[in-house]
């Protein structure tokens, strides 16, 4: 489903005109289409149906509780990378057994909470969300383990709390995903996973540990991965490891291929999802028929094109070198352009011309080259640079597309701007699913001062 379309010159989210949302919720605001999220989830599920792959939604991509809940209702498990995300997934309605806990720096506190709900990190939120007693919730379904040191921690805490959690070893396959260096995660110089040539010995060593049960492998090579082949290379590394363990009499039950499945940011810039499935399914079909369970951890491929950032132009400044269109959204609302030089198509919400192709250089007349920037005191604060846009004026609304993943989740209140509101549209209904962050929320943690050191005189006494 196309979540965002122009009707009679006005951009709509499903059946709701975006100017109405801007009027009611203010700007900048993230707007999501529930229909598009459902369609994105089903598309991936269908593509990998021959493997009966289970999808665990990558909460980090867009963590709003209501979005997580929508995905839970569709049947997704959750993929979390911190104790905070784990609590969020659980509050959104996920069973602990359906949560995969990844993350390279898990603390003892987070591991305890994943093993036993009595150590829940968000017990105070339970009443607000009407969740069940966390003490009853049990142990997380699966850990993705990144190092031997982490194996030791989980095992120690597992024994201490009388539980033996299931876990996959995250393998670093040393594969180049051809994505930005900051989101490349499967090369040997990256901090993630365990070198492939050490995995078999490690797996064997820990295979009958009383505090942790190893059940398989996890891999995540980067995000987004714009080519099919790196996945095939990674799968081949993993199937070789599975075979090496089989020779030693150890059977691998679970293979988690992670996320990184692409989303189209610019028309035709990546192969369709189905092309990824077509290449990967034949590599694993026989194994899944023999009982191997395949998991995926998608975020971006479902959410990116299911959300836009709605921003209002505050000023237009025509300088000698450049025209600056200054919006209320910027790097504090959507950091991807500043951080990765990522491309996001942006266009006026009110537009009576032909539907523009979502590309860097739309071939239309009377466009003006401008920098789309935010209010933040950084030259790196931009949403787009040297971008042809229809002439814009103060007060106009602009939609920044493909912003549904890693938009809100990476937003900050830098320069003391509150984080944006979030609105979920389903058909003709629009709901605020997160209020704009008030300044009081940002100041709250600073309003009480606690003395950590005693005065000298007191110390001597
Ligand atoms: C371990 C892991 N799994 C899944 C994902 C989700 O990736 P994507 O949103 O590209 O599908 C990420 C993102 O970085 C990740 O680090």
Short mmCIF file of C-alpha atoms and ligand atoms in Angstrom, two decimals:
data_model
loop_
_atom_site.label_atom_id
_atom_site.label_comp_id
_atom_site.label_asym_id
_atom_site.label_seq_id
_atom_site.Cartn_x
_atom_site.Cartn_y
_atom_site.Cartn_z
CA UNK A 1 0.00 0.00 0.00
CA UNK A 2 1.14 3.52 -0.82
CA UNK A 3 0.88 5.37 2.46
CA UNK A 4 1.49 8.90 1.13
CA UNK A 5 -0.06 10.32 -2.05
CA UNK A 6 -1.10 13.72 -3.40
CA UNK A 7 -4.81 14.14 -3.88
CA UNK A 8 -6.02 17.32 -5.53
CA UNK A 9 -2.73 18.97 -4.83
CA UNK A 10 -2.47 18.05 -1.14
CA UNK A 11 -0.30 15.30 0.28
CA UNK A 12 -2.30 12.77 2.30
CA UNK A 13 -1.30 10.07 4.73
CA UNK A 14 -3.81 7.41 3.69
CA UNK A 15 -7.06 9.48 3.75
CA UNK A 16 -5.84 12.26 6.04
CA UNK A 17 -4.48 15.53 4.57
CA UNK A 18 -1.10 16.38 6.07
CA UNK A 19 -2.00 20.09 6.59
CA UNK A 20 -4.72 18.93 8.99
CA UNK A 21 -2.16 16.99 10.97
CA UNK A 22 0.21 19.96 11.02
CA UNK A 23 -2.63 22.15 12.25
CA UNK A 24 -3.64 19.78 15.04
CA UNK A 25 -0.27 18.39 16.14
CA UNK A 26 2.16 21.13 15.11
CA UNK A 27 5.51 20.61 13.40
CA UNK A 28 7.96 18.98 13.16
CA UNK A 29 5.97 15.76 13.39
CA UNK A 30 6.58 12.22 12.22
CA UNK A 31 3.56 10.75 10.46
CA UNK A 32 3.25 7.00 9.92
CA UNK A 33 0.85 4.98 7.77
CA UNK A 34 -0.47 1.85 9.49
CA UNK A 35 -1.55 0.40 6.13
CA UNK A 36 1.93 0.79 4.72
CA UNK A 37 3.47 -0.88 7.81
CA UNK A 38 1.10 -3.84 7.47
CA UNK A 39 1.86 -4.13 3.74
CA UNK A 40 5.63 -3.91 4.34
CA UNK A 41 5.50 -6.62 6.99
CA UNK A 42 3.44 -8.96 4.81
CA UNK A 43 5.64 -8.38 1.78
CA UNK A 44 8.76 -9.52 3.64
CA UNK A 45 6.91 -12.39 5.27
CA UNK A 46 5.68 -13.60 1.89
CA UNK A 47 9.07 -13.23 0.23
CA UNK A 48 10.66 -15.50 2.84
CA UNK A 49 7.64 -17.81 3.25
CA UNK A 50 9.47 -20.77 1.61
CA UNK A 51 11.80 -20.69 4.64
CA UNK A 52 8.91 -20.11 7.06
CA UNK A 53 11.10 -17.29 8.41
CA UNK A 54 10.00 -15.62 11.64
CA UNK A 55 10.26 -11.82 11.57
CA UNK A 56 11.51 -10.08 14.69
CA UNK A 57 10.89 -6.36 14.32
CA UNK A 58 14.04 -4.28 14.98
CA UNK A 59 12.65 -1.98 17.67
CA UNK A 60 15.53 0.46 17.27
CA UNK A 61 14.31 1.47 13.82
CA UNK A 62 11.13 3.10 15.15
CA UNK A 63 10.46 2.23 18.75
CA UNK A 64 7.15 3.93 19.49
CA UNK A 65 5.07 1.58 21.68
CA UNK A 66 2.09 1.86 19.34
CA UNK A 67 4.17 0.90 16.32
CA UNK A 68 5.63 -2.05 18.24
CA UNK A 69 2.12 -3.05 19.26
CA UNK A 70 0.94 -2.89 15.63
CA UNK A 71 3.79 -5.20 14.63
CA UNK A 72 3.08 -7.58 17.53
CA UNK A 73 -0.52 -7.79 16.32
CA UNK A 74 0.74 -8.76 12.88
CA UNK A 75 2.60 -11.66 14.49
CA UNK A 76 6.11 -10.22 14.66
CA UNK A 77 8.55 -11.10 17.40
CA UNK A 78 10.78 -8.25 18.60
CA UNK A 79 14.52 -7.65 18.20
CA UNK A 80 15.93 -5.42 20.92
CA UNK A 81 19.41 -4.04 21.55
CA UNK A 82 19.14 -2.75 25.11
CA UNK A 83 17.32 -3.41 28.34
CA UNK A 84 15.26 -0.30 27.62
CA UNK A 85 14.09 -1.64 24.26
CA UNK A 86 13.35 -5.00 25.85
CA UNK A 87 11.04 -3.36 28.41
CA UNK A 88 9.44 -1.34 25.63
CA UNK A 89 8.78 -4.45 23.53
CA UNK A 90 7.28 -6.20 26.52
CA UNK A 91 5.10 -3.20 27.44
CA UNK A 92 3.93 -3.11 23.81
CA UNK A 93 2.60 -6.64 24.25
CA UNK A 94 5.39 -8.97 23.15
CA UNK A 95 5.83 -12.19 25.12
CA UNK A 96 9.37 -12.52 26.47
CA UNK A 97 9.69 -15.77 24.53
CA UNK A 98 9.21 -13.75 21.31
CA UNK A 99 12.02 -11.30 22.08
CA UNK A 100 15.56 -11.60 20.73
CA UNK A 101 18.06 -9.62 22.80
CA UNK A 102 21.02 -8.41 20.71
CA UNK A 103 23.53 -5.63 21.48
CA UNK A 104 27.28 -5.56 21.87
CA UNK A 105 27.50 -4.07 25.37
CA UNK A 106 24.89 -5.75 27.55
CA UNK A 107 25.30 -4.87 31.22
CA UNK A 108 24.68 -7.28 34.10
CA UNK A 109 21.64 -5.20 35.00
CA UNK A 110 20.16 -5.65 31.53
CA UNK A 111 20.96 -9.36 31.44
CA UNK A 112 19.32 -9.89 34.85
CA UNK A 113 16.15 -8.14 33.65
CA UNK A 114 16.16 -10.37 30.53
CA UNK A 115 16.48 -13.49 32.65
CA UNK A 116 14.03 -12.72 35.41
CA UNK A 117 11.25 -10.12 35.40
CA UNK A 118 11.78 -9.43 39.11
CA UNK A 119 14.69 -7.30 37.90
CA UNK A 120 12.57 -5.42 35.33
CA UNK A 121 14.07 -2.03 34.47
CA UNK A 122 10.65 -0.46 34.02
CA UNK A 123 8.58 -1.83 36.89
CA UNK A 124 7.27 1.71 37.51
CA UNK A 125 5.85 1.87 33.98
CA UNK A 126 3.79 -1.29 34.37
CA UNK A 127 0.80 0.39 36.01
CA UNK A 128 0.70 3.10 33.35
CA UNK A 129 0.63 0.57 30.53
CA UNK A 130 -1.55 -1.99 32.30
CA UNK A 131 1.00 -4.73 31.67
CA UNK A 132 1.08 -7.97 33.63
CA UNK A 133 3.30 -8.43 36.67
CA UNK A 134 6.85 -8.47 35.26
CA UNK A 135 7.88 -11.04 37.89
CA UNK A 136 5.75 -13.56 35.98
CA UNK A 137 7.10 -12.83 32.54
CA UNK A 138 9.94 -15.37 32.34
CA UNK A 139 13.16 -15.30 30.36
CA UNK A 140 13.88 -13.64 27.03
CA UNK A 141 13.48 -16.03 24.06
CA UNK A 142 16.98 -15.71 22.68
CA UNK A 143 20.19 -13.80 23.32
CA UNK A 144 22.44 -12.83 20.41
CA UNK A 145 25.88 -13.13 22.00
CA UNK A 146 28.74 -10.98 20.73
CA UNK A 147 31.79 -12.19 22.70
CA UNK A 148 33.11 -14.85 25.07
CA UNK A 149 33.05 -12.26 27.83
CA UNK A 150 29.31 -11.89 27.27
CA UNK A 151 28.86 -15.69 27.30
CA UNK A 152 30.53 -15.70 30.72
CA UNK A 153 28.22 -12.97 32.04
CA UNK A 154 25.01 -14.58 30.80
CA UNK A 155 26.06 -18.01 32.04
CA UNK A 156 27.04 -16.67 35.47
CA UNK A 157 23.75 -14.80 35.87
CA UNK A 158 21.77 -17.72 34.41
CA UNK A 159 23.17 -20.04 37.07
CA UNK A 160 22.64 -17.43 39.78
CA UNK A 161 18.97 -17.02 38.84
CA UNK A 162 18.34 -20.70 38.13
CA UNK A 163 17.60 -20.38 34.41
CA UNK A 164 19.40 -21.58 31.26
CA UNK A 165 18.63 -19.03 28.50
CA UNK A 166 18.83 -19.93 24.82
CA UNK A 167 21.40 -18.04 22.76
CA UNK A 168 22.89 -17.66 19.29
CA UNK A 169 26.50 -16.69 18.71
CA UNK A 170 26.76 -13.63 16.50
CA UNK A 171 29.24 -14.40 13.74
CA UNK A 172 31.35 -11.76 12.05
CA UNK A 173 31.60 -13.18 8.52
CA UNK A 174 34.00 -10.49 7.22
CA UNK A 175 31.69 -9.58 4.36
CA UNK A 176 31.47 -6.12 2.80
CA UNK A 177 27.81 -4.98 2.69
CA UNK A 178 28.60 -1.97 0.45
CA UNK A 179 26.88 0.47 2.73
CA UNK A 180 28.10 3.50 4.70
CA UNK A 181 31.18 2.73 6.80
CA UNK A 182 29.30 3.71 9.98
CA UNK A 183 26.60 1.13 9.35
CA UNK A 184 28.89 -1.64 8.16
CA UNK A 185 28.79 -4.29 10.86
CA UNK A 186 30.06 -7.56 9.37
CA UNK A 187 33.69 -6.74 8.49
CA UNK A 188 36.40 -8.06 10.75
CA UNK A 189 37.46 -4.54 11.77
CA UNK A 190 33.94 -3.84 13.10
CA UNK A 191 33.17 -4.32 16.79
CA UNK A 192 30.34 -6.75 16.14
CA UNK A 193 30.26 -10.52 16.37
CA UNK A 194 32.91 -13.21 16.75
CA UNK A 195 35.45 -13.95 14.02
CA UNK A 196 34.16 -16.82 11.91
CA UNK A 197 37.36 -18.87 12.34
CA UNK A 198 36.96 -18.86 16.13
CA UNK A 199 33.29 -19.68 16.29
CA UNK A 200 33.37 -23.47 16.04
CA UNK A 201 35.88 -23.92 18.87
CA UNK A 202 33.97 -21.46 21.04
CA UNK A 203 30.62 -23.11 20.31
CA UNK A 204 32.05 -26.53 21.16
CA UNK A 205 33.57 -25.25 24.39
CA UNK A 206 30.27 -23.77 25.57
CA UNK A 207 27.88 -26.33 24.12
CA UNK A 208 27.04 -28.03 27.41
CA UNK A 209 27.38 -25.09 29.76
CA UNK A 210 24.83 -25.21 32.60
CA UNK A 211 24.13 -21.44 32.50
CA UNK A 212 23.48 -20.87 28.78
CA UNK A 213 22.16 -23.07 25.97
CA UNK A 214 23.69 -22.38 22.56
CA UNK A 215 21.14 -23.05 19.81
CA UNK A 216 22.57 -21.40 16.71
CA UNK A 217 24.05 -18.44 14.91
CA UNK A 218 23.20 -14.81 14.33
CA UNK A 219 24.60 -12.49 11.69
CA UNK A 220 23.89 -8.87 10.75
CA UNK A 221 26.21 -7.46 8.11
CA UNK A 222 25.02 -3.85 7.89
CA UNK A 223 22.11 -1.56 7.22
CA UNK A 224 20.91 -0.93 4.61
CA UNK A 225 22.52 -3.53 2.36
CA UNK A 226 21.93 -2.31 -1.20
CA UNK A 227 23.09 -5.52 -2.90
CA UNK A 228 21.90 -9.10 -2.73
CA UNK A 229 25.26 -10.82 -2.95
CA UNK A 230 26.71 -9.91 0.49
CA UNK A 231 23.84 -11.80 2.14
CA UNK A 232 24.59 -14.87 0.02
CA UNK A 233 28.26 -14.63 1.05
CA UNK A 234 27.30 -14.38 4.73
CA UNK A 235 24.88 -17.30 4.46
CA UNK A 236 27.61 -19.41 2.93
CA UNK A 237 29.96 -18.61 5.83
CA UNK A 238 27.24 -19.63 8.27
CA UNK A 239 26.22 -22.85 6.53
CA UNK A 240 29.88 -23.90 6.50
CA UNK A 241 30.00 -23.33 10.27
CA UNK A 242 26.81 -25.34 10.71
CA UNK A 243 28.37 -28.22 8.76
CA UNK A 244 31.60 -28.01 10.75
CA UNK A 245 29.63 -28.34 13.96
CA UNK A 246 27.57 -31.22 12.55
CA UNK A 247 30.83 -33.15 12.00
CA UNK A 248 31.44 -32.74 15.73
CA UNK A 249 27.97 -34.04 16.53
CA UNK A 250 26.51 -30.61 17.39
CA UNK A 251 23.20 -29.71 15.76
CA UNK A 252 22.35 -26.08 15.06
CA UNK A 253 18.67 -25.25 15.51
CA UNK A 254 18.41 -21.50 14.72
CA UNK A 255 19.89 -19.25 12.05
CA UNK A 256 19.18 -15.54 12.51
CA UNK A 257 20.05 -13.51 9.40
CA UNK A 258 19.54 -10.11 11.06
CA UNK A 259 18.29 -7.00 9.32
CA UNK A 260 19.59 -4.58 6.73
CA UNK A 261 16.93 -5.49 4.14
CA UNK A 262 16.64 -2.42 1.97
CA UNK A 263 14.09 0.32 1.52
CA UNK A 264 13.86 2.46 -1.59
CA UNK A 265 15.01 5.97 -0.61
CA UNK A 266 15.34 7.05 -4.24
CA UNK A 267 13.30 5.35 -6.96
CA UNK A 268 14.95 2.16 -8.17
CA UNK A 269 18.07 2.57 -6.00
CA UNK A 270 17.96 -0.97 -4.58
CA UNK A 271 16.78 -4.36 -5.83
CA UNK A 272 13.30 -5.37 -4.68
CA UNK A 273 13.10 -7.40 -1.47
CA UNK A 274 11.95 -10.37 -3.49
CA UNK A 275 15.33 -10.47 -5.25
CA UNK A 276 17.04 -10.95 -1.86
CA UNK A 277 14.68 -13.79 -1.02
CA UNK A 278 15.15 -15.42 -4.44
CA UNK A 279 18.90 -15.58 -3.87
CA UNK A 280 18.78 -16.71 -0.23
CA UNK A 281 15.89 -19.19 -0.19
CA UNK A 282 17.64 -21.85 -2.34
CA UNK A 283 20.69 -21.69 -0.06
CA UNK A 284 18.64 -22.65 2.98
CA UNK A 285 15.52 -24.49 1.79
CA UNK A 286 16.83 -28.00 2.37
CA UNK A 287 18.04 -27.07 5.81
CA UNK A 288 14.74 -25.51 6.91
CA UNK A 289 12.94 -28.60 5.58
CA UNK A 290 15.24 -30.60 7.87
CA UNK A 291 14.28 -28.48 10.88
CA UNK A 292 16.52 -25.36 10.87
CA UNK A 293 14.56 -22.28 12.01
CA UNK A 294 15.33 -19.03 10.19
CA UNK A 295 14.80 -15.63 11.82
CA UNK A 296 15.05 -12.15 10.29
CA UNK A 297 15.33 -8.82 12.13
CA UNK A 298 13.83 -6.23 9.76
CA UNK A 299 13.26 -2.61 10.68
CA UNK A 300 14.01 -0.23 7.85
CA UNK A 301 12.44 -2.34 5.07
CA UNK A 302 9.07 -2.14 6.86
CA UNK A 303 9.17 1.32 8.44
CA UNK A 304 11.30 3.64 6.29
CA UNK A 305 8.71 4.26 3.60
CA UNK A 306 5.85 4.04 6.08
CA UNK A 307 6.73 7.39 7.63
CA UNK A 308 7.40 11.01 6.66
CA UNK A 309 8.73 13.96 8.57
CA UNK A 310 6.34 16.88 8.33
CA UNK A 311 8.17 20.17 8.78
CA UNK A 312 7.26 23.83 8.34
CA UNK A 313 9.45 26.42 6.68
CA UNK A 314 10.37 29.18 9.10
CA UNK A 315 12.48 31.38 6.84
CA UNK A 316 13.90 31.47 3.34
CA UNK A 317 17.29 33.16 2.96
CA UNK A 318 18.65 33.90 -0.49
CA UNK A 319 22.39 34.49 -0.13
CA UNK A 320 25.14 35.15 -2.68
CA UNK A 321 26.24 31.53 -2.78
CA UNK A 322 23.11 29.65 -1.85
CA UNK A 323 19.44 29.72 -1.07
CA UNK A 324 18.68 28.34 2.38
CA UNK A 325 15.24 26.99 3.17
CA UNK A 326 15.18 26.93 6.96
CA UNK A 327 12.77 24.40 8.48
CA UNK A 328 11.73 23.60 12.03
CA UNK A 329 13.01 20.06 11.46
CA UNK A 330 16.75 19.49 11.14
CA UNK A 331 19.53 17.23 12.36
CA UNK A 332 17.86 17.08 15.79
CA UNK A 333 14.75 15.56 14.21
CA UNK A 334 16.32 13.52 11.39
CA UNK A 335 20.05 13.04 11.71
CA UNK A 336 20.60 10.63 8.80
CA UNK A 337 21.59 13.27 6.21
CA UNK A 338 24.10 14.86 8.62
CA UNK A 339 25.45 11.57 9.94
CA UNK A 340 25.59 9.40 6.81
CA UNK A 341 24.98 11.92 4.02
CA UNK A 342 21.81 9.89 3.51
CA UNK A 343 19.38 10.93 0.79
CA UNK A 344 15.79 11.76 1.73
CA UNK A 345 13.43 12.99 -0.94
CA UNK A 346 11.66 16.19 0.19
CA UNK A 347 8.77 18.00 -1.49
CA UNK A 348 6.09 20.58 -0.67
CA UNK A 349 2.95 19.17 0.92
CA UNK A 350 0.81 21.39 -1.32
CA UNK A 351 1.78 20.71 -4.91
CA UNK A 352 -0.42 21.03 -7.97
CA UNK A 353 2.08 19.73 -10.53
CA UNK A 354 2.60 16.20 -11.77
CA UNK A 355 3.60 13.68 -9.08
CA UNK A 356 7.39 14.11 -8.79
CA UNK A 357 9.74 11.15 -9.21
CA UNK A 358 11.38 10.57 -5.82
CA UNK A 359 14.92 11.14 -7.05
CA UNK A 360 17.71 13.62 -6.30
CA UNK A 361 17.16 15.64 -9.49
CA UNK A 362 13.47 15.66 -10.49
CA UNK A 363 13.17 16.72 -14.13
CA UNK A 364 10.68 19.54 -13.69
CA UNK A 365 10.69 23.17 -14.72
CA UNK A 366 11.07 26.23 -12.47
CA UNK A 367 12.88 24.50 -9.63
CA UNK A 368 15.28 26.40 -7.43
CA UNK A 369 18.46 24.79 -6.08
CA UNK A 370 18.53 25.15 -2.32
CA UNK A 371 19.89 23.77 0.91
CA UNK A 372 17.19 22.46 3.19
CA UNK A 373 18.45 23.19 6.68
CA UNK A 374 17.22 23.18 10.29
CA UNK A 375 17.46 25.65 13.17
CA UNK A 376 20.45 24.00 14.89
CA UNK A 377 23.67 25.92 15.39
CA UNK A 378 25.81 23.58 13.29
CA UNK A 379 26.77 23.84 9.64
CA UNK A 380 26.18 20.09 9.51
CA UNK A 381 22.51 20.70 10.25
CA UNK A 382 20.91 19.91 6.91
CA UNK A 383 18.18 17.70 5.52
CA UNK A 384 19.28 18.12 1.90
CA UNK A 385 21.97 20.02 0.05
CA UNK A 386 21.90 21.53 -3.45
CA UNK A 387 18.44 20.15 -4.01
CA UNK A 388 16.11 21.37 -6.78
CA UNK A 389 12.80 22.31 -5.17
CA UNK A 390 9.80 24.36 -6.20
CA UNK A 391 10.21 27.90 -4.83
CA UNK A 392 9.28 27.76 -1.16
CA UNK A 393 8.02 30.46 1.21
CA UNK A 394 7.82 31.00 4.95
CA UNK A 395 4.94 28.99 6.41
CA UNK A 396 4.90 26.32 3.69
CA UNK A 397 4.79 22.69 4.75
CA UNK A 398 7.36 20.26 3.47
CA UNK A 399 7.35 16.48 3.63
CA UNK A 400 10.62 14.59 4.06
CA UNK A 401 10.04 11.08 2.77
CA UNK A 402 11.33 7.64 3.80
CA UNK A 403 11.79 8.95 7.34
CA UNK A 404 9.88 6.23 9.21
CA UNK A 405 13.00 4.30 10.25
CA UNK A 406 15.93 5.72 12.22
CA UNK A 407 14.24 9.12 12.23
CA UNK A 408 12.47 9.53 15.54
CA UNK A 409 14.62 6.88 17.21
CA UNK A 410 17.74 9.00 16.60
CA UNK A 411 16.13 12.35 17.33
CA UNK A 412 17.59 14.42 20.16
CA UNK A 413 16.77 17.58 22.03
CA UNK A 414 20.02 19.25 21.04
CA UNK A 415 19.79 23.05 21.34
CA UNK A 416 16.85 22.42 23.69
CA UNK A 417 14.30 21.71 21.03
CA UNK A 418 11.81 19.11 22.25
CA UNK A 419 11.66 15.89 20.27
CA UNK A 420 8.90 15.87 17.62
CA UNK A 421 5.40 14.50 17.97
CA UNK A 422 4.43 11.22 16.28
CA UNK A 423 1.11 10.57 14.57
CA UNK A 424 -0.20 7.23 13.31
CA UNK A 425 -2.74 7.27 10.50
CA UNK A 426 -4.96 4.28 9.79
CA UNK A 427 -7.43 4.92 6.97
CA UNK A 428 -9.29 8.10 7.91
CA UNK A 429 -8.18 8.04 11.54
CA UNK A 430 -5.14 9.92 12.83
CA UNK A 431 -3.86 9.49 16.40
CA UNK A 432 -1.07 11.27 18.25
CA UNK A 433 1.01 8.33 19.48
CA UNK A 434 3.65 10.53 21.08
CA UNK A 435 3.22 14.08 22.24
CA UNK A 436 5.80 16.67 21.31
CA UNK A 437 8.38 16.61 24.08
CA UNK A 438 7.86 19.63 26.32
CA UNK A 439 10.86 21.58 27.56
CA UNK A 440 9.87 20.59 31.10
CA UNK A 441 10.68 16.94 30.24
CA UNK A 442 14.18 17.89 29.15
CA UNK A 443 14.68 20.01 32.27
CA UNK A 444 13.19 17.54 34.74
CA UNK A 445 16.38 15.56 35.29
CA UNK A 446 18.24 18.78 36.10
CA UNK A 447 15.84 20.24 38.61
CA UNK A 448 17.04 18.29 41.66
CA UNK A 449 20.70 18.61 42.60
CA UNK A 450 22.24 15.82 44.71
CA UNK A 451 25.51 16.25 46.53
CA UNK A 452 27.89 13.39 45.79
CA UNK A 453 30.89 14.55 47.83
CA UNK A 454 30.88 15.62 51.44
CA UNK A 455 32.56 18.86 52.49
CA UNK A 456 36.15 18.54 53.82
CA UNK A 457 35.13 19.47 57.34
CA UNK A 458 32.40 16.80 57.36
CA UNK A 459 34.80 14.24 55.89
CA UNK A 460 37.29 14.82 58.72
CA UNK A 461 34.65 14.61 61.43
C1 LIG B 1 21.64 -6.66 15.00
C2 LIG B 1 20.70 -5.87 14.18
N1 LIG B 1 19.57 -6.46 13.73
C3 LIG B 1 18.67 -5.78 12.97
C4 LIG B 1 18.89 -4.48 12.62
C5 LIG B 1 17.85 -3.79 11.78
O1 LIG B 1 18.32 -3.39 10.56
P1 LIG B 1 17.33 -2.79 9.49
O2 LIG B 1 16.52 -1.77 10.14
O3 LIG B 1 18.21 -2.26 8.43
O4 LIG B 1 16.49 -3.94 8.98
C6 LIG B 1 20.04 -3.83 13.03
C7 LIG B 1 20.28 -2.43 12.64
O5 LIG B 1 21.32 -1.88 12.70
C8 LIG B 1 20.97 -4.53 13.85
O6 LIG B 1 22.08 -3.95 14.30
#
